[in-house]
Short mmCIF file of C-alpha atoms in Angstrom, two decimals:
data_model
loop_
_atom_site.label_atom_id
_atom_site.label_comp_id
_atom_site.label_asym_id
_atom_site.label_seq_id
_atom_site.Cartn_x
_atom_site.Cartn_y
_atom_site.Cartn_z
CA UNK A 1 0.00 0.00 0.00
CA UNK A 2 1.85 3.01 -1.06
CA UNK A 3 -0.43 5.38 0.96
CA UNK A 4 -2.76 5.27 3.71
CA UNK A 5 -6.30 6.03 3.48
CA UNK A 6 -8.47 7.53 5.91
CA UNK A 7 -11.32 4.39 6.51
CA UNK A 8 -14.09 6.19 7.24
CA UNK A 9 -13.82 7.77 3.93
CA UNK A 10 -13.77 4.03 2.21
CA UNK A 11 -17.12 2.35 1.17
CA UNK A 12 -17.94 -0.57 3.25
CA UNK A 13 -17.09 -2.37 0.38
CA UNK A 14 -13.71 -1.27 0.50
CA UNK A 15 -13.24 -2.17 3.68
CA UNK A 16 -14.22 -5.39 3.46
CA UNK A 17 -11.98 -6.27 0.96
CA UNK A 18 -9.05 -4.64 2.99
CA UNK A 19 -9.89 -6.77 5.99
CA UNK A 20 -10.03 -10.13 3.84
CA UNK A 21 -6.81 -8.84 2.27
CA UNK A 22 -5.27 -8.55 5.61
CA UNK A 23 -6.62 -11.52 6.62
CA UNK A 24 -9.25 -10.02 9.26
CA UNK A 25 -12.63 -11.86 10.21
CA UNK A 26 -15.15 -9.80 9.28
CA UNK A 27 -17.81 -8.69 11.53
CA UNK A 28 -21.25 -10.06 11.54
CA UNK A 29 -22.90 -9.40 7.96
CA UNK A 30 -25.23 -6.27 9.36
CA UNK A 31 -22.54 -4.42 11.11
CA UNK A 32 -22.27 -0.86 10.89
CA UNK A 33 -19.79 0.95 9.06
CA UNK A 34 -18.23 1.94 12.43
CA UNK A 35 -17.36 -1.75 13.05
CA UNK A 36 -15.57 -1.94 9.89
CA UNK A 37 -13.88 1.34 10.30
CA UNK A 38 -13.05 0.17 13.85
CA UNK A 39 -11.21 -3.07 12.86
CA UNK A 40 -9.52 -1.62 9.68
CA UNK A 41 -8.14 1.06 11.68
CA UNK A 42 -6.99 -2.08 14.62
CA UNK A 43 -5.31 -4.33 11.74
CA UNK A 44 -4.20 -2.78 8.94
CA UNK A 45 -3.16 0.71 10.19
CA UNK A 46 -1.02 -1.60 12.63
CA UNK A 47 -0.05 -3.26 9.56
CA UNK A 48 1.34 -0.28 7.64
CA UNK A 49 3.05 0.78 10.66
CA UNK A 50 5.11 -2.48 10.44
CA UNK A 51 6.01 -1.73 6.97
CA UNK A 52 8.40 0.77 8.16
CA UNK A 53 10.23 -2.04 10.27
CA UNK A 54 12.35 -5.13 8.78
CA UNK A 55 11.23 -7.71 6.88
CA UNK A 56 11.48 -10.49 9.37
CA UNK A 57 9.59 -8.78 12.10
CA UNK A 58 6.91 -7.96 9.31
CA UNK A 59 6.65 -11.75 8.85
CA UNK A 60 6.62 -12.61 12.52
CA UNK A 61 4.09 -10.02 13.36
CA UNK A 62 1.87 -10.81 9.95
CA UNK A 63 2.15 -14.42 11.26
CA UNK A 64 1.12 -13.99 14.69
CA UNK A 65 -1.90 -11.56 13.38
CA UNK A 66 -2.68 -14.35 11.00
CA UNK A 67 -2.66 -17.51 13.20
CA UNK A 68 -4.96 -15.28 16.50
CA UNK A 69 -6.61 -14.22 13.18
CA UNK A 70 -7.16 -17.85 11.83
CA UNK A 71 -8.70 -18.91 15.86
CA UNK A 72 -10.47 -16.09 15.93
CA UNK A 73 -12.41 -16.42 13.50
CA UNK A 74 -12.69 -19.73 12.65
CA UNK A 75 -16.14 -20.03 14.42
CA UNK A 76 -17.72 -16.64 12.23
CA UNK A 77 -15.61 -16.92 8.59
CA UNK A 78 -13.56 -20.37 8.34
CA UNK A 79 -13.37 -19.85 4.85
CA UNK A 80 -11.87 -17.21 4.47
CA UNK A 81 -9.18 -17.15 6.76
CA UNK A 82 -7.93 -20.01 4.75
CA UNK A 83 -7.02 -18.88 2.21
CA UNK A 84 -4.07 -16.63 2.67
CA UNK A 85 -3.53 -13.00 1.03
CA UNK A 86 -3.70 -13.24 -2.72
CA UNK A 87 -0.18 -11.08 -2.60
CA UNK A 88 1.49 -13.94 -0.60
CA UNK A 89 0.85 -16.62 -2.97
CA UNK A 90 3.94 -17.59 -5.48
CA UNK A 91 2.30 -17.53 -9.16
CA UNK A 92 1.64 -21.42 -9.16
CA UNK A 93 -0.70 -20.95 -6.08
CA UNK A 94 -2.57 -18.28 -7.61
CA UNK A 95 -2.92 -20.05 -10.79
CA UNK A 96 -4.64 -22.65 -8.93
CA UNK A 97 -6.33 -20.51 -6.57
CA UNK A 98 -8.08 -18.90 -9.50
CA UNK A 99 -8.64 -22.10 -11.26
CA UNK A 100 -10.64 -22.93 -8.24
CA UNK A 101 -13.15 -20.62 -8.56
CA UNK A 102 -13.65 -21.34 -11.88
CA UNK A 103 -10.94 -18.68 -14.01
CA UNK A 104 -8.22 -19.78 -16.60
CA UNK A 105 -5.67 -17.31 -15.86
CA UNK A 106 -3.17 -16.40 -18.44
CA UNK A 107 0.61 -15.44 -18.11
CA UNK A 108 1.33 -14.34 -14.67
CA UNK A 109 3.85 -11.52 -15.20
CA UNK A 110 4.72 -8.53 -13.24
CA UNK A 111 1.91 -6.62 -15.48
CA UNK A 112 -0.27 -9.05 -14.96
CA UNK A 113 -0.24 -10.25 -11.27
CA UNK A 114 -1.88 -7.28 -9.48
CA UNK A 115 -4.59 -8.08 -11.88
CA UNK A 116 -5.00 -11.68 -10.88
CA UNK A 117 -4.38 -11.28 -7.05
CA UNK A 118 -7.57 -8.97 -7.24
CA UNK A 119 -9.61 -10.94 -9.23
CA UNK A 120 -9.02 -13.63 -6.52
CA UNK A 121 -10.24 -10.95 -4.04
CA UNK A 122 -13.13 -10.14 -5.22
CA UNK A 123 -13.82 -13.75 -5.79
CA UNK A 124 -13.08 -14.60 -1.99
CA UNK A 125 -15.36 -11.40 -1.24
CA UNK A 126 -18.38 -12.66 -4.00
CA UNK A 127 -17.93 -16.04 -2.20
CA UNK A 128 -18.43 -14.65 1.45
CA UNK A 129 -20.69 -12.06 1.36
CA UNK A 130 -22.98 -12.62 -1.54
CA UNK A 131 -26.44 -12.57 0.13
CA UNK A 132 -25.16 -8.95 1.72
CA UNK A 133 -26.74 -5.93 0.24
CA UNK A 134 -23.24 -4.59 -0.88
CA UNK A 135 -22.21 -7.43 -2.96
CA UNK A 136 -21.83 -5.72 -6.65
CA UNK A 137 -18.18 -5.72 -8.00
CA UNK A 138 -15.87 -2.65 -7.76
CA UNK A 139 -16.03 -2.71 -11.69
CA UNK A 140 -20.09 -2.23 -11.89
CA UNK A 141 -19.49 0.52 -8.99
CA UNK A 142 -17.07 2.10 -11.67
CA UNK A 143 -19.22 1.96 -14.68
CA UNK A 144 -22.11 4.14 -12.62
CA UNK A 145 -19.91 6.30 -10.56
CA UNK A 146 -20.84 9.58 -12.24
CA UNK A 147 -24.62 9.00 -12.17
CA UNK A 148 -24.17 6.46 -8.84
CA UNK A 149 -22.82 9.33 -7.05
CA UNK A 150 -26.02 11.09 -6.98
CA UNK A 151 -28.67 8.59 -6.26
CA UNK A 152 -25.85 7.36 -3.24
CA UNK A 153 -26.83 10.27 -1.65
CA UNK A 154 -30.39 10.62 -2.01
CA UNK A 155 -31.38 6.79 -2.12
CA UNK A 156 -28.88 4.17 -1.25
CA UNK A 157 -31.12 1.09 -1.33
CA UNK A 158 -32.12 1.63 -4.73
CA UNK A 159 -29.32 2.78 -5.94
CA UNK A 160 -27.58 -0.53 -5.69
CA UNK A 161 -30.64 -1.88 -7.51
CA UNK A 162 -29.67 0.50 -10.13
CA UNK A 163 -26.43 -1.65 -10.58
CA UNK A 164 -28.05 -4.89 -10.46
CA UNK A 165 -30.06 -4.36 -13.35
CA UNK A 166 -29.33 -5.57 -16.82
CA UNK A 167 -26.45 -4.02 -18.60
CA UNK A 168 -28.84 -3.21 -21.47
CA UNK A 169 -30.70 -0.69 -19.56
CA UNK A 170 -30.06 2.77 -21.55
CA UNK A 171 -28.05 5.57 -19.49
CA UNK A 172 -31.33 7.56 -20.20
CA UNK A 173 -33.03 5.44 -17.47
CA UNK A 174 -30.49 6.72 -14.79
CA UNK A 175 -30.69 9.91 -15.91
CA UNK A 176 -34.67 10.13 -15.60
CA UNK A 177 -33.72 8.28 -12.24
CA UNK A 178 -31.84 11.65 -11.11
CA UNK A 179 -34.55 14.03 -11.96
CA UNK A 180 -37.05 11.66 -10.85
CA UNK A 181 -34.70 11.63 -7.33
CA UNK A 182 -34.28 15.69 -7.65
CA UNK A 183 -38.13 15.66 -8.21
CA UNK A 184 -39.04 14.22 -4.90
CA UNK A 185 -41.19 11.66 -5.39
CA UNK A 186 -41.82 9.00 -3.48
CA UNK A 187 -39.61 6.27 -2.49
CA UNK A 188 -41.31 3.33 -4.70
CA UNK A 189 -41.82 5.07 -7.65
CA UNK A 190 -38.39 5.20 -7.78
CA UNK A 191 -38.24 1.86 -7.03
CA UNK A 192 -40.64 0.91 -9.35
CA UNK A 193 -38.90 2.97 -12.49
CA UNK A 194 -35.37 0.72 -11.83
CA UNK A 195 -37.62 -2.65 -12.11
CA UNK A 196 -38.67 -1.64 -15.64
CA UNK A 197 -37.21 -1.41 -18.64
CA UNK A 198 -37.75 1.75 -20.30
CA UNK A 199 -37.22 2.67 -24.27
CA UNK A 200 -36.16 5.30 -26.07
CA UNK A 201 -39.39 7.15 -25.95
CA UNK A 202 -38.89 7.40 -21.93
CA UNK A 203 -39.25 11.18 -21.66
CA UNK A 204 -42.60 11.83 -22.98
CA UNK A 205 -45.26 12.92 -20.12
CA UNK A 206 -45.27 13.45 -17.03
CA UNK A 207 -48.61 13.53 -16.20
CA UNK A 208 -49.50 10.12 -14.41
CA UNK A 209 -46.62 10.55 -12.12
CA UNK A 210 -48.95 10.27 -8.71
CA UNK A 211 -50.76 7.17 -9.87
CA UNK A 212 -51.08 4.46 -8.22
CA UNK A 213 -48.09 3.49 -5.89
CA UNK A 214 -49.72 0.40 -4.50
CA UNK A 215 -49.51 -1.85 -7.56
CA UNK A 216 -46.90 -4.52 -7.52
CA UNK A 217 -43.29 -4.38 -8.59
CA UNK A 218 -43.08 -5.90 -11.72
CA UNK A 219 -41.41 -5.48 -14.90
CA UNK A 220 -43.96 -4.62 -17.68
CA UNK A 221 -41.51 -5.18 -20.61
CA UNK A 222 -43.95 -5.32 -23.49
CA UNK A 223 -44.94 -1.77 -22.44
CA UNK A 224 -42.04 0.10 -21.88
CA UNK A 225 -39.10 -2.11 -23.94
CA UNK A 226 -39.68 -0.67 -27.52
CA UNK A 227 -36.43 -2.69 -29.38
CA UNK A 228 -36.75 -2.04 -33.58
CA UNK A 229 -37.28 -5.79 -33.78
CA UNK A 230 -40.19 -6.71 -31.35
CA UNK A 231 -43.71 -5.65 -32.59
CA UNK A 232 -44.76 -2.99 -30.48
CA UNK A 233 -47.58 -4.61 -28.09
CA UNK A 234 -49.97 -1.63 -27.51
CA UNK A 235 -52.00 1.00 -30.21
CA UNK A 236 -52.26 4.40 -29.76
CA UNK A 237 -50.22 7.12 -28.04
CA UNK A 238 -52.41 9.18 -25.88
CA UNK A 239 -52.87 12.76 -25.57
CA UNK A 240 -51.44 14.35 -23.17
CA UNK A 241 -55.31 16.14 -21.82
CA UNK A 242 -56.60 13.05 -21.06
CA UNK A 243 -56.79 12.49 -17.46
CA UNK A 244 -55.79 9.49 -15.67
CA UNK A 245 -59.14 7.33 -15.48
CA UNK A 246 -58.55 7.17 -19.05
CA UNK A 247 -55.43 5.83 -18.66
CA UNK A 248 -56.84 3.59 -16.22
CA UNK A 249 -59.58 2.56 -18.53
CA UNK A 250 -57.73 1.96 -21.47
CA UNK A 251 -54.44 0.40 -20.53
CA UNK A 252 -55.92 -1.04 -16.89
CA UNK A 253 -52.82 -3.23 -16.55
CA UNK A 254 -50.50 0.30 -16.52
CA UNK A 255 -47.82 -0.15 -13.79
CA UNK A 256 -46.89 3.11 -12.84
CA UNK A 257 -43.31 4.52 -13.17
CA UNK A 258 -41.74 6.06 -10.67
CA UNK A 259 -41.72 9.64 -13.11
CA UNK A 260 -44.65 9.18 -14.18
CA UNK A 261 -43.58 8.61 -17.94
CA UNK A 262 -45.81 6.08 -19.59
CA UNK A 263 -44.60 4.91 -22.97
CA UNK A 264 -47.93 3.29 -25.13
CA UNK A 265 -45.90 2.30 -28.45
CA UNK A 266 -47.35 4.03 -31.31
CA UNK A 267 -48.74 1.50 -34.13
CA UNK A 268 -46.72 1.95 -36.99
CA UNK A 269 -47.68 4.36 -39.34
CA UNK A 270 -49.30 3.01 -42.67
CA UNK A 271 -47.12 4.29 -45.64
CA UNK A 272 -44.30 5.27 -43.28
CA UNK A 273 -40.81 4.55 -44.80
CA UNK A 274 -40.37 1.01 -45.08
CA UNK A 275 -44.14 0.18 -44.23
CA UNK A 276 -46.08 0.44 -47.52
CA UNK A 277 -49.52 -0.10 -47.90
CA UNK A 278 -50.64 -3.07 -49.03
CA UNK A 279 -54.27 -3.43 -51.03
CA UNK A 280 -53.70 -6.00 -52.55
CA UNK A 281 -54.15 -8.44 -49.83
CA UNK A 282 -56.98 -6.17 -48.08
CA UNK A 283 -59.73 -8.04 -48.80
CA UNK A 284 -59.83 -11.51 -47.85
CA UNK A 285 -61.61 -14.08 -50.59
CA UNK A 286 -63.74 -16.10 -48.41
CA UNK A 287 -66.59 -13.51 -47.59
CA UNK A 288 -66.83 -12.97 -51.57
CA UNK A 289 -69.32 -15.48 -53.13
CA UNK A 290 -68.78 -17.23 -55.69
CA UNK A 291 -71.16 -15.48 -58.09
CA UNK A 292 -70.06 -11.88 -57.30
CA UNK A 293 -66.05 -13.55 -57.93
CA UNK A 294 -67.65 -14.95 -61.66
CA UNK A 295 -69.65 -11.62 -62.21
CA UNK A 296 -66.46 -9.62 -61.48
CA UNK A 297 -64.38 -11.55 -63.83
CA UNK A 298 -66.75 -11.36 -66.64
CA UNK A 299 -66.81 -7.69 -65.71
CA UNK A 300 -63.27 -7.44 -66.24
CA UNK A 301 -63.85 -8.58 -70.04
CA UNK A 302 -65.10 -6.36 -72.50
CA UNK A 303 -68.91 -6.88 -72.34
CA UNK A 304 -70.97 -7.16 -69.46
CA UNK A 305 -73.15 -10.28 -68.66
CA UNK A 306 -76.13 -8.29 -69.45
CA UNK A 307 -75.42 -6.78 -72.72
CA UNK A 308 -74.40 -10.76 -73.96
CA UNK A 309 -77.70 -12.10 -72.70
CA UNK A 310 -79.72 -9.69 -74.51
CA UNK A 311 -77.59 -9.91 -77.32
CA UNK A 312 -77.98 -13.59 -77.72
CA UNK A 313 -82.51 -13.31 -77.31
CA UNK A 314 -81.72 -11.05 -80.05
CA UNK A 315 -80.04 -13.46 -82.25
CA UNK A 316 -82.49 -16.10 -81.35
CA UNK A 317 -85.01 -13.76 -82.29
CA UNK A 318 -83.56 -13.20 -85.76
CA UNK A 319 -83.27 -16.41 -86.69
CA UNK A 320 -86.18 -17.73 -85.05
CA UNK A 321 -87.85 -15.18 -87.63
CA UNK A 322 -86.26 -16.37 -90.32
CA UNK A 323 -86.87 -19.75 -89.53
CA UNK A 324 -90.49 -19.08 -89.32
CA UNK A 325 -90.53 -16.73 -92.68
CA UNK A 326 -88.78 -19.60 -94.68
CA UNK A 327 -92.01 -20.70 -96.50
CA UNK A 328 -92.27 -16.94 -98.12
CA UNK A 329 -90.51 -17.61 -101.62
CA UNK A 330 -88.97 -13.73 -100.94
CA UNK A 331 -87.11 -15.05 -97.81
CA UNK A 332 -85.95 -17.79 -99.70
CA UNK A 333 -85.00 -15.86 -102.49
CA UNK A 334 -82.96 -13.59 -100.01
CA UNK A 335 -81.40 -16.52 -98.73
CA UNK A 336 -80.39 -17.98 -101.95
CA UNK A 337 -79.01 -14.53 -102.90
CA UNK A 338 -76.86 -14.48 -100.13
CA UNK A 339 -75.56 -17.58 -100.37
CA UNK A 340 -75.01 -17.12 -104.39
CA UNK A 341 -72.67 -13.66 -103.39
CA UNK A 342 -70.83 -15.93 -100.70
CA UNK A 343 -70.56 -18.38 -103.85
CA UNK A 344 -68.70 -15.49 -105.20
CA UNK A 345 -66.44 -15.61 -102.52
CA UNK A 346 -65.65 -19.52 -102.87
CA UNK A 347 -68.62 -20.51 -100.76
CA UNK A 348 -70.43 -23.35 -102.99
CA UNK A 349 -72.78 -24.64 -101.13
CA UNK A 350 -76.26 -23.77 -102.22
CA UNK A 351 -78.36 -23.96 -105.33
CA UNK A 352 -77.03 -21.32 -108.18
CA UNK A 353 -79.26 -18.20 -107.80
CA UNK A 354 -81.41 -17.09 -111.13
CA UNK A 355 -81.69 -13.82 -112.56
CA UNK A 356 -83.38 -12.39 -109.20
CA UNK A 357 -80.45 -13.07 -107.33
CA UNK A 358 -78.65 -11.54 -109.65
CA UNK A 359 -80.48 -8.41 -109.54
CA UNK A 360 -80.31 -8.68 -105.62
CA UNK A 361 -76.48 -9.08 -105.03
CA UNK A 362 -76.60 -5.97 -107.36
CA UNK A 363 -78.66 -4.43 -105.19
CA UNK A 364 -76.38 -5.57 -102.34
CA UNK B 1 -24.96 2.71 -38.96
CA UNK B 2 -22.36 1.43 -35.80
CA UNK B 3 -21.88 3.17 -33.11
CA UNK B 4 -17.48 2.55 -33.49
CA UNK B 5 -16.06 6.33 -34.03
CA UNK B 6 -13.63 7.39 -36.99
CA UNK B 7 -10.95 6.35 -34.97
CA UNK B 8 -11.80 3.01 -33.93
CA UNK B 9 -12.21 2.69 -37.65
CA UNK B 10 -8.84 3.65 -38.80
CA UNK B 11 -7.15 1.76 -36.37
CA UNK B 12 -9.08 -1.81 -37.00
CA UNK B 13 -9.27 -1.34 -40.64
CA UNK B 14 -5.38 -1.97 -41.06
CA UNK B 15 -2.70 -3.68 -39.62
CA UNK B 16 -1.14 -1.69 -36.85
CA UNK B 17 2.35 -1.52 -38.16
CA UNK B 18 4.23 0.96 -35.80
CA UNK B 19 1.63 3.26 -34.88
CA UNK B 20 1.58 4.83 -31.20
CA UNK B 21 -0.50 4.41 -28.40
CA UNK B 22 -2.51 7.39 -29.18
CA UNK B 23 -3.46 6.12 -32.53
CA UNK B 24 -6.05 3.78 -30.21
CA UNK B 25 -9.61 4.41 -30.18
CA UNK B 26 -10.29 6.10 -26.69
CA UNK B 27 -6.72 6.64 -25.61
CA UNK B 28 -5.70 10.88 -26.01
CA UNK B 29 -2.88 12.11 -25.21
CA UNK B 30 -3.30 12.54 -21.51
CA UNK B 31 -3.41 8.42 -21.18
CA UNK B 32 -0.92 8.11 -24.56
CA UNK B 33 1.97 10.05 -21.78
CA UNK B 34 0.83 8.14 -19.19
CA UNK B 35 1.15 4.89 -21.18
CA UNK B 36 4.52 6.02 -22.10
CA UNK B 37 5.61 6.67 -19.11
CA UNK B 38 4.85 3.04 -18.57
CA UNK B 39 6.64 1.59 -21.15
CA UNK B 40 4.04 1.51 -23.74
CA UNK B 41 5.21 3.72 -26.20
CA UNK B 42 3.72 1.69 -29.33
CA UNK B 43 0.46 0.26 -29.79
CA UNK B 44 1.48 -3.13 -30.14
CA UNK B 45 3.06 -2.86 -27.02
CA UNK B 46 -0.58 -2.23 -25.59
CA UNK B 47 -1.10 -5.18 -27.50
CA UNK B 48 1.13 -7.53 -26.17
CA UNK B 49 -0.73 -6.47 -22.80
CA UNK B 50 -3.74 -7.33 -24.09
CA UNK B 51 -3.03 -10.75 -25.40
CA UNK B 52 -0.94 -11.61 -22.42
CA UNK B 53 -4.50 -11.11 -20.86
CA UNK B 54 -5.72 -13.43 -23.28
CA UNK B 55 -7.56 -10.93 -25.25
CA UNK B 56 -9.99 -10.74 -22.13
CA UNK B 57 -11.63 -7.16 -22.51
CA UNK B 58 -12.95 -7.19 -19.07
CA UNK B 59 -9.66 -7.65 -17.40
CA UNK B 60 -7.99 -5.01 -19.95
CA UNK B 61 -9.85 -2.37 -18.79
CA UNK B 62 -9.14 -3.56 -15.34
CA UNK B 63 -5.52 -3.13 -16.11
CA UNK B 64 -5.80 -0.12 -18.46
CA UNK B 65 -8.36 1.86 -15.76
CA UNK B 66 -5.50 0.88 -13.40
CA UNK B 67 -2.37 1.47 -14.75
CA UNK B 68 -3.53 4.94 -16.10
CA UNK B 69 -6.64 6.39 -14.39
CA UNK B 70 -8.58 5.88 -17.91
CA UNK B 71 -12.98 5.52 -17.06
CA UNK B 72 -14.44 2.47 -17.89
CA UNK B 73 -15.96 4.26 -21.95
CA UNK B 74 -12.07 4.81 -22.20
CA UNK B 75 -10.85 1.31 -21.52
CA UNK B 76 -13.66 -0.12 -22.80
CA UNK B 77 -13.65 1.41 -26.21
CA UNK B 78 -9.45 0.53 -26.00
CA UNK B 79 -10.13 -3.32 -25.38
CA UNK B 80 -13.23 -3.01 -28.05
CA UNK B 81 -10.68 -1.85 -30.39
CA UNK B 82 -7.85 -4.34 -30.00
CA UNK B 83 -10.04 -7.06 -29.98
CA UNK B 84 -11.65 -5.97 -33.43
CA UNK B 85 -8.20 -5.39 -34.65
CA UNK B 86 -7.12 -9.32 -33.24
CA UNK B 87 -10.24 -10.68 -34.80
CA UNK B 88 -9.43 -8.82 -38.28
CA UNK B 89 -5.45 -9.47 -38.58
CA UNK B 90 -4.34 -11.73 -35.91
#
């Protein structure tokens, strides 16, 4: 340790760690930070007075700590006292000491072993004390600090919450989280905003903040997690004027949010980019009947049914005429004649017309 | 469109050759010195730090947050890097 630290100004976490380091039992799991303060300023300030003296009474005195240490404790933390300071260990023993809880170390150079000897510390510490309320790793405490810094003040409990979510929570949540905090609201909303998941869309109203703080805990996922590839669960986006038995009414499964931001997924918009409108498909086949699809076909073709009907009673007609006027020698004649100017054509097929026939393909 | 910046780009999208430290995405020139200072005075030196870690991103940043003060978008865009440029060339 090249310089000492004032405890009191160490998290508890940080104190722990020092006291397993220097081979401490730990107090009871729901000590005060005084405790902690109290032993690490016993132990280890003794110990970095004794780094000023010789090596050998270092070792003595480390030895003597470590064996009253070892009976000491043996009833409260056996296993932890076991295992001896990561920074004692030659590189073999930490290889294996690390293999033991489950990590293939690489190399173990002079880069690399401060690296390894606190991974094995914060293994021993996961190990011990993970039912504790403080058990998150130093490295998750780093990747908040900025925004953990804040809610540490205001709202321990959930803060560590905050940190035991799902790394895929967006930064936006914690930063709704701090004006939510700075807003004063009540303690579970808060608590109830870190349980769920919230999108992209998360600061749109504020209007249901004071809703209903009695409803349970969970995670409502399909109404607040809008990812581009799930189908967005709910319809319309409400107004912002419409009060909250609406809200109540319409979406009566709402869990409130500790901000009162309520994200309702829009539908997506017909003709948007990427979402044209399909017709085609619109109207399904089976509620069509059969006649209507045979009338529309025929439709599609040049002549209607209609017009064809009456135009084949009117060709029936005509030739039901004719067929009736065939004993008149006229309508005969007329036939003939037309059948002696188709024989003009090639068409032989009738009796050669006389001289009237003659005079009537003239006329024709 | 991803979210890797113009210089996370240029260092991935060719083989490292000789460049320095700050030529890594999310390492300036206040953790470049401070890598220097170190010993580190070439990227591939960085390199050889990260495979001796056995291209473990999580206990790069461990080293790189500790060896130079960097935050963890630092380190982490650093190991994101080298292990884009080890999965491209190496």
């Amino acid at each position: 340790m090249p310089f000492v630290e004032d405890p009191a100004h160490l998290s508890i976490a940080r104190l722990k760690s020092d006291l397993l380091a220097h081979n401490v039992a730990l107090p009871p799991a729901a000590s005060k930070k005084e405790v902690y303060v109290e032993l690490h300023l016993k132990n280890i300030d003794q110990k970095n007075a004794a780094e000023f003296s010789s090596d050998d009474e270092e070792e003595t005195r480390e030895a003597a700590r470590e064996s009253s240490g070892f009976e000491h404790s043996r009833d409260k933390d056996p296993e932890v006292t076991q295992m001896p300071d990561p920074s004692d260990l030659t590189d073999e023993y930490l290889r294996e000491a690390l293999l033991k809880h489950g990590v293939k170390a690489g190399p173990i150079v002079a880069s690399t072993r401060t690296l390894y000897e606190n991974k094995l510390r914060k293994l021993l510490l996961h190990s011990n004390g993970d039912d504790e309320l403080y058990s998150d790793s130093e490295e998750e405490q780093e990747k908040r600090d900025d925004i953990e810094s804040v809610l540490e003040e205001q709202k321990p409990e959930e803060a560590k919450k905050i940190k035991g979510e799902n790394d895929k929570t967006f930064s936006i949540t914690q930063m709704v989280q701090e004006m939510e905090s700075r807003g004063s609201l009540s303690d579970c909303t808060v608590k109830e905003l870190n349980s769920s998941r919230v999108g992209e869309h998360c600061s749109r109203s504020y209007r249901f903040a004071m809703n209903d703080l009695d409803k349970s805990r969970s995670t409502d996922q399909s109404l607040y997690h809008t990812p581009k590839d799930v189908h967005p669960p709910r319809g319309m986006k409400l107004p912002q004027e419409s009060g909250k038995p609406i809200l109540k009414d319409l979406f009566p499964d709402t869990k409130p949010t500790t901000t009162g931001i309520y994200v309702t997924p829009r539908r997506p918009i017909k003709g948007a980019a990427q979402r044209p409108v399909q017709y085609s498909y619109s109207y399904p086949d089976t509620l069509v009947s059969p006649v209507t699809l045979e009338r529309r076909e025929v439709e599609r073709r040049l002549v209607s049914i209609h017009i064809q009907i009456l135009f084949f009673f009117f060709v029936a007609c005509i030739l039901f005429y004719i067929y009736v006027n065939v004993q008149d020698s006229t309508v005969l004649a007329l036939l003939d004649s037309f059948s002696h100017c188709f024989d003009k054509e090639g068409w032989a097929f009738l009796q050669p017309g006389t001289e009237g026939t003659q005079a009537v393909c003239k006329q024709d | 469109m991803s979210t890797t910046s113009q210089k996370h780009r240029d260092f991935v999208g060719e083989p490292m050759g000789d460049k320095p430290v700050i030529a890594l995405s999310g390492i300036g020139e206040t953790l470049g010195k401070k890598l220097e200072e170190q010993g580190f005075d070439k990227a591939f030196v960085v390199l050889g730090q990260f495979l001796l870690l056995k291209k473990d991103t999580e206990m790069f940043t461990d080293w790189l947050k500790d060896a130079t003060g960097a935050n963890s978008r630092q380190a982490g865009s650093c190991a994101q890097c080298l292990k884009e440029w080890c999965d491209a060339f190496l």
